[in-house]
Coordinates of N, CA and C in Angstrom, one line a residue:
X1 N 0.8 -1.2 0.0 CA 0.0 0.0 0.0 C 0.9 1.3 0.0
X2 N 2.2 0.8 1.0 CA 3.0 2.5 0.5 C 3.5 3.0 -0.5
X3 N 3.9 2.0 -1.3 CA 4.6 1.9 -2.7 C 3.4 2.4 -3.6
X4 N 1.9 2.0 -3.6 CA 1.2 2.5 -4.4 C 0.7 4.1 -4.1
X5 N 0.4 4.5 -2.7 CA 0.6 5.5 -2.4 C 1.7 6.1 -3.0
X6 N 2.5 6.0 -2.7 CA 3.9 7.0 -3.4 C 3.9 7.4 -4.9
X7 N 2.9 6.2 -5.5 CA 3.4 6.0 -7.1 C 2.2 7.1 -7.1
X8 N 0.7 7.1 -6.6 CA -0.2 7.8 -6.9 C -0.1 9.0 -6.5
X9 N 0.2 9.6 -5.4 CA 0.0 10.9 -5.1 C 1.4 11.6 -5.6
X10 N 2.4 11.1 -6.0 CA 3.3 11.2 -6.6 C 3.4 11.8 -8.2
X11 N 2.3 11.1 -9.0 CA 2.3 10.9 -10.3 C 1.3 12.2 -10.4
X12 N 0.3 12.6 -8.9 CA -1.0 13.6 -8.5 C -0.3 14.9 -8.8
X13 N 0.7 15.3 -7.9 CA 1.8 16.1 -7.6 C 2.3 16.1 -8.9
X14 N 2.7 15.2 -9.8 CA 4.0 15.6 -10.9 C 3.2 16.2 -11.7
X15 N 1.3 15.8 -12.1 CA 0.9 16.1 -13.5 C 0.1 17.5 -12.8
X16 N 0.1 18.0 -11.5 CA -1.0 19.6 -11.2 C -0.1 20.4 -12.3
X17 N -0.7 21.6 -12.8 CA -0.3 21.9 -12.8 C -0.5 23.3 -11.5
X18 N 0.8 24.1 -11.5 CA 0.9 25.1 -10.5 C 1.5 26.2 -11.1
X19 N 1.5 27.6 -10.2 CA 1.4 28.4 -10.7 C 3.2 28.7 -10.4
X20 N 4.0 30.0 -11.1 CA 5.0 29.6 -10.9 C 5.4 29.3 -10.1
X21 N 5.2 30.5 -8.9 CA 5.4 31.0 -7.7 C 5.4 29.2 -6.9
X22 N 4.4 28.5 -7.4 CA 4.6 27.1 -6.3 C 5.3 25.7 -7.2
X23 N 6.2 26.0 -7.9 CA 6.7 24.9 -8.7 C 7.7 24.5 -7.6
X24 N 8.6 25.2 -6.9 CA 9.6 24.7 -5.7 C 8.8 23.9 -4.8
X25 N 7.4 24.7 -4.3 CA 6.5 23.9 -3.1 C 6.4 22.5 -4.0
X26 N 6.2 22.2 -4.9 CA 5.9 21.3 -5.8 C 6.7 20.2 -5.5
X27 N 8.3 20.6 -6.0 CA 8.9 19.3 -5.3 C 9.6 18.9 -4.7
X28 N 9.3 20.2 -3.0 CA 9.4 19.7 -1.5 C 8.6 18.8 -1.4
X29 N 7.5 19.2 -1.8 CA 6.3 18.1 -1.4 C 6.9 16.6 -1.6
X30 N 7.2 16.5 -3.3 CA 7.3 15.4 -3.6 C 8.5 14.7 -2.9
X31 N 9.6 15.1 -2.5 CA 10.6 14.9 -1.7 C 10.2 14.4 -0.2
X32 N 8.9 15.2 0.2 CA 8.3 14.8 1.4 C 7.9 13.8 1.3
X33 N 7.1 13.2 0.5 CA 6.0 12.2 0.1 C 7.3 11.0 0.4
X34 N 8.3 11.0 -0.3 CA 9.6 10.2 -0.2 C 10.0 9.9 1.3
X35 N 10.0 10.6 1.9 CA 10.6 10.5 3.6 C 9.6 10.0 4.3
X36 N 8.3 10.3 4.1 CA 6.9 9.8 4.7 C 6.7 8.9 4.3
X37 N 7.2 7.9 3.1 CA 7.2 6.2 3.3 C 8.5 5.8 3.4
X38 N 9.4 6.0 3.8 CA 10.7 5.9 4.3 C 10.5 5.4 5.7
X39 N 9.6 6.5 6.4 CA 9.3 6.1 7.3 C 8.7 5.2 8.0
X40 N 7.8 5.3 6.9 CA 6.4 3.8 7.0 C 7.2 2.5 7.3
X41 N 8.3 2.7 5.9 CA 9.0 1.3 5.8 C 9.1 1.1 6.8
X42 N 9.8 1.6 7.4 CA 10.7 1.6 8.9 C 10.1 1.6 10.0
X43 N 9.1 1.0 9.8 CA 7.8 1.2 11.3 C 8.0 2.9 11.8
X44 N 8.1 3.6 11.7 CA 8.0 4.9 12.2 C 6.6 5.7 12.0
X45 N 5.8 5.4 12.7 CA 4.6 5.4 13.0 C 4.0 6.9 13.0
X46 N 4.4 7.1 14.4 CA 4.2 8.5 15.2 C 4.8 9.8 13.9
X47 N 6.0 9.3 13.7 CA 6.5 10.1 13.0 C 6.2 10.6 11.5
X48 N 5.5 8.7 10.9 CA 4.9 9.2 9.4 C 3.7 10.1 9.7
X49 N 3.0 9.8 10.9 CA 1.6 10.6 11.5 C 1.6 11.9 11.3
X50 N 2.7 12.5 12.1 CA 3.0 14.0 12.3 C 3.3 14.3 10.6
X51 N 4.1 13.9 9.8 CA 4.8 14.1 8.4 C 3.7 14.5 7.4
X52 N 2.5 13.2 7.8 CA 1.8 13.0 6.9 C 0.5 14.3 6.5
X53 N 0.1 14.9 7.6 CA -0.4 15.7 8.0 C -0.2 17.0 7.1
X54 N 1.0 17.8 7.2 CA 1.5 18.3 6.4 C 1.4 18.5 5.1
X55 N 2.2 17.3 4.7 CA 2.2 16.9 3.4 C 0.9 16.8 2.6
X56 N -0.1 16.2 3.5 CA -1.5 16.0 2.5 C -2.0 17.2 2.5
X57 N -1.6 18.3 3.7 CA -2.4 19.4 3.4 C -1.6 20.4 2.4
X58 N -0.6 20.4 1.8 CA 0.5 20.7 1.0 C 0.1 20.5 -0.7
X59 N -0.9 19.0 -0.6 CA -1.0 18.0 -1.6 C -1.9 18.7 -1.9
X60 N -2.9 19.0 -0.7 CA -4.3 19.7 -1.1 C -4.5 21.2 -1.9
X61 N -3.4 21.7 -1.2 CA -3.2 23.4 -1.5 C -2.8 23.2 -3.1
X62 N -1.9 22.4 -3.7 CA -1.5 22.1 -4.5 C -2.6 22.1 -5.6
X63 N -3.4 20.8 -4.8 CA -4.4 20.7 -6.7 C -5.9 21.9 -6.6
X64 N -5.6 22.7 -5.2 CA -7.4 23.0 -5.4 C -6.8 25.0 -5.0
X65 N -5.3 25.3 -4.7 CA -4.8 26.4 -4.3 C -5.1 27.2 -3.6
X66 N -5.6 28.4 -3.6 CA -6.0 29.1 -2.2 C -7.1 28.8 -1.6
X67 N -8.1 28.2 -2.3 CA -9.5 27.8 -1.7 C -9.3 26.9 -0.8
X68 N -8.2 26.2 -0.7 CA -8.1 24.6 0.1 C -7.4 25.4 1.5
X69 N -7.4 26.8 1.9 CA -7.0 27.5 2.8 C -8.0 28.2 3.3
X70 N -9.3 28.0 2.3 CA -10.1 29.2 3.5 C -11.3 28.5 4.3
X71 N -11.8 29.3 5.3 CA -12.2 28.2 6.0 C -13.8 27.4 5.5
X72 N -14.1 27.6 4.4 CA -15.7 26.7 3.9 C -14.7 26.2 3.4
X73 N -13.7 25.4 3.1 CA -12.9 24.4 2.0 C -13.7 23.0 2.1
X74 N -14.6 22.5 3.5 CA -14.5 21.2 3.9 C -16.1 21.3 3.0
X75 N -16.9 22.5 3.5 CA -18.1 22.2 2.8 C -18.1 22.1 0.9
X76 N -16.9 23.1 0.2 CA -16.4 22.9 -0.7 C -16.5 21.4 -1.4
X77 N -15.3 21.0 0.0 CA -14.6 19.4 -0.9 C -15.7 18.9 -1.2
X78 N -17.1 18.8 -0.3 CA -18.1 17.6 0.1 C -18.8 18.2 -1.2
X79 N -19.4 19.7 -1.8 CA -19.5 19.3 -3.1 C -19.1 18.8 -4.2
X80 N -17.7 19.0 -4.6 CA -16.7 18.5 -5.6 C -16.7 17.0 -5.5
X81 N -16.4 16.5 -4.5 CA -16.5 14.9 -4.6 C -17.2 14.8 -2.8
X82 N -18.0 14.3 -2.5 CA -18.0 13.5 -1.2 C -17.4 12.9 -0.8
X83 N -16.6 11.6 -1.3 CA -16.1 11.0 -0.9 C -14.5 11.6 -0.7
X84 N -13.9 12.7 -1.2 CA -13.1 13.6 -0.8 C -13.2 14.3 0.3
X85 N -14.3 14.7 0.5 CA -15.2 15.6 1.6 C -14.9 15.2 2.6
X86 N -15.2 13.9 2.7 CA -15.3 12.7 3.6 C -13.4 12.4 4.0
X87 N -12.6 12.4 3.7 CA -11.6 12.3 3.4 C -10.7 13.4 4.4
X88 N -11.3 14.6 3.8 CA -10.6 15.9 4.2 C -11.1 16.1 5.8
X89 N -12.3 15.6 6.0 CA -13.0 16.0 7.3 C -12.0 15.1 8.5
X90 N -11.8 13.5 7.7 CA -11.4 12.6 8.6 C -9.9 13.6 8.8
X91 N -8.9 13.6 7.9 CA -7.5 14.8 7.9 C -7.7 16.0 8.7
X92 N -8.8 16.6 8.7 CA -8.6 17.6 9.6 C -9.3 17.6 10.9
X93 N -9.7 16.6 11.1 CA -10.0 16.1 12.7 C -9.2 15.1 13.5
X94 N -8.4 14.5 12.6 CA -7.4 13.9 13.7 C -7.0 14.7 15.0
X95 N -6.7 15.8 14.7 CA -6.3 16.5 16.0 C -4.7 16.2 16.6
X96 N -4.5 16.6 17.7 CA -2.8 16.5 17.9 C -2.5 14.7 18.5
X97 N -1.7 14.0 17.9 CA -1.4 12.4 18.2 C -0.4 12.1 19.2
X98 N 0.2 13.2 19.7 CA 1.4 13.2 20.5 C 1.2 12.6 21.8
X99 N 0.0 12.3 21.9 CA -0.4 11.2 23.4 C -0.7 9.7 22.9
X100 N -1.0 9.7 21.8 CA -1.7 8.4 20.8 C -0.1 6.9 20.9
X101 N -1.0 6.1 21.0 CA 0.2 4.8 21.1 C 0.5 4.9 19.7
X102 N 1.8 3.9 19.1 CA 2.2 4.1 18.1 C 1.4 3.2 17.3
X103 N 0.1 2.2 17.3 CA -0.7 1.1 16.7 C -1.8 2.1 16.3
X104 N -2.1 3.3 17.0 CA -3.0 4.1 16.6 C -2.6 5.2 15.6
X105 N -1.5 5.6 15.9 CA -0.8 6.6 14.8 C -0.4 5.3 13.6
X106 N 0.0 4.3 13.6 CA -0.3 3.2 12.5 C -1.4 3.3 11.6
X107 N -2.4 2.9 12.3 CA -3.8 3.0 11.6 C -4.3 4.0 11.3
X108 N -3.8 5.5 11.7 CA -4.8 6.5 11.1 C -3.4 6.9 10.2
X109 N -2.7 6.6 9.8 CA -1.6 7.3 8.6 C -2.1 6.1 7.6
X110 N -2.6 5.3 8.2 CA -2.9 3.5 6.8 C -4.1 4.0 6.4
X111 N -5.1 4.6 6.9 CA -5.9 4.9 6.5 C -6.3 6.1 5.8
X112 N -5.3 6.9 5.9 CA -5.7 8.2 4.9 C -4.6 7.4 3.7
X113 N -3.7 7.0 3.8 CA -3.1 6.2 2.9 C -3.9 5.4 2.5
X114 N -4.6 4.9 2.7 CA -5.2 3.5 1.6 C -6.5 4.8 1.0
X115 N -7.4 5.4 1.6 CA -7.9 6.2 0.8 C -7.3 7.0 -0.3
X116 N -6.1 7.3 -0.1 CA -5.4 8.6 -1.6 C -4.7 7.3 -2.3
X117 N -4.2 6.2 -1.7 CA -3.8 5.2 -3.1 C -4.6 4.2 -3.9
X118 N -5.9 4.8 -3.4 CA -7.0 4.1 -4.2 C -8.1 5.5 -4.6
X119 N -8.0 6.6 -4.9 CA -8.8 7.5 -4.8 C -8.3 7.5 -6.8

């Protein structure tokens, strides 16, 4: 699942396009996406958690740009796709994991991951 992740949101990132000003954000991101299953590989849990966070919100600003910053974005996603909607709400309610065991920070980075490498 991480390998397909990487190849998907990866191939997401390479074909946006962006404006100039975010072609550098472009491939931090993708460099991030690289260290965030580095990590996975590596059972690093907590830490793909915290990484991951970031990055998808990076991913998001990316393909949808300033709108994915203001604050109706979630009622936004839910008309563009629902099942995105749905997606974005789960991402922005995690909330802070820094008390969360590392089986839990496991499962909630597997699971926004298996939704974007099957999306």
């Amino acid at each position: 699942m991480t390998e397909s992740f990487r190849r998907n949101i990866g191939l997401l990132v390479q074909k946006t396009w962006v404006e100039k000003s975010d072609e550098a954000m472009k491939e931090e991101v993708l460099a991030r996406i690289d260290a965030l299953c580095r990590n996975l590989e590596a059972g690093k849990y907590r830490q793909a958690l915290q990484d991951s966070l970031p990055v998808l919100k990076d991913v998001v600003y990316l393909l949808f740009g300033s709108v994915a910053k203001e604050e109706g974005f979630l009622e936004y996603a839910v008309r563009v796709d629902p099942d995105f909607g749905f997606f974005w709400f789960y991402i922005t309610s995690l909330g802070n994991a820094d008390a969360w065991s590392g089986e839990k920070c496991r499962t909630a980075v597997f699971l926004g991951l298996y939704f974007l490498a099957n999306f």
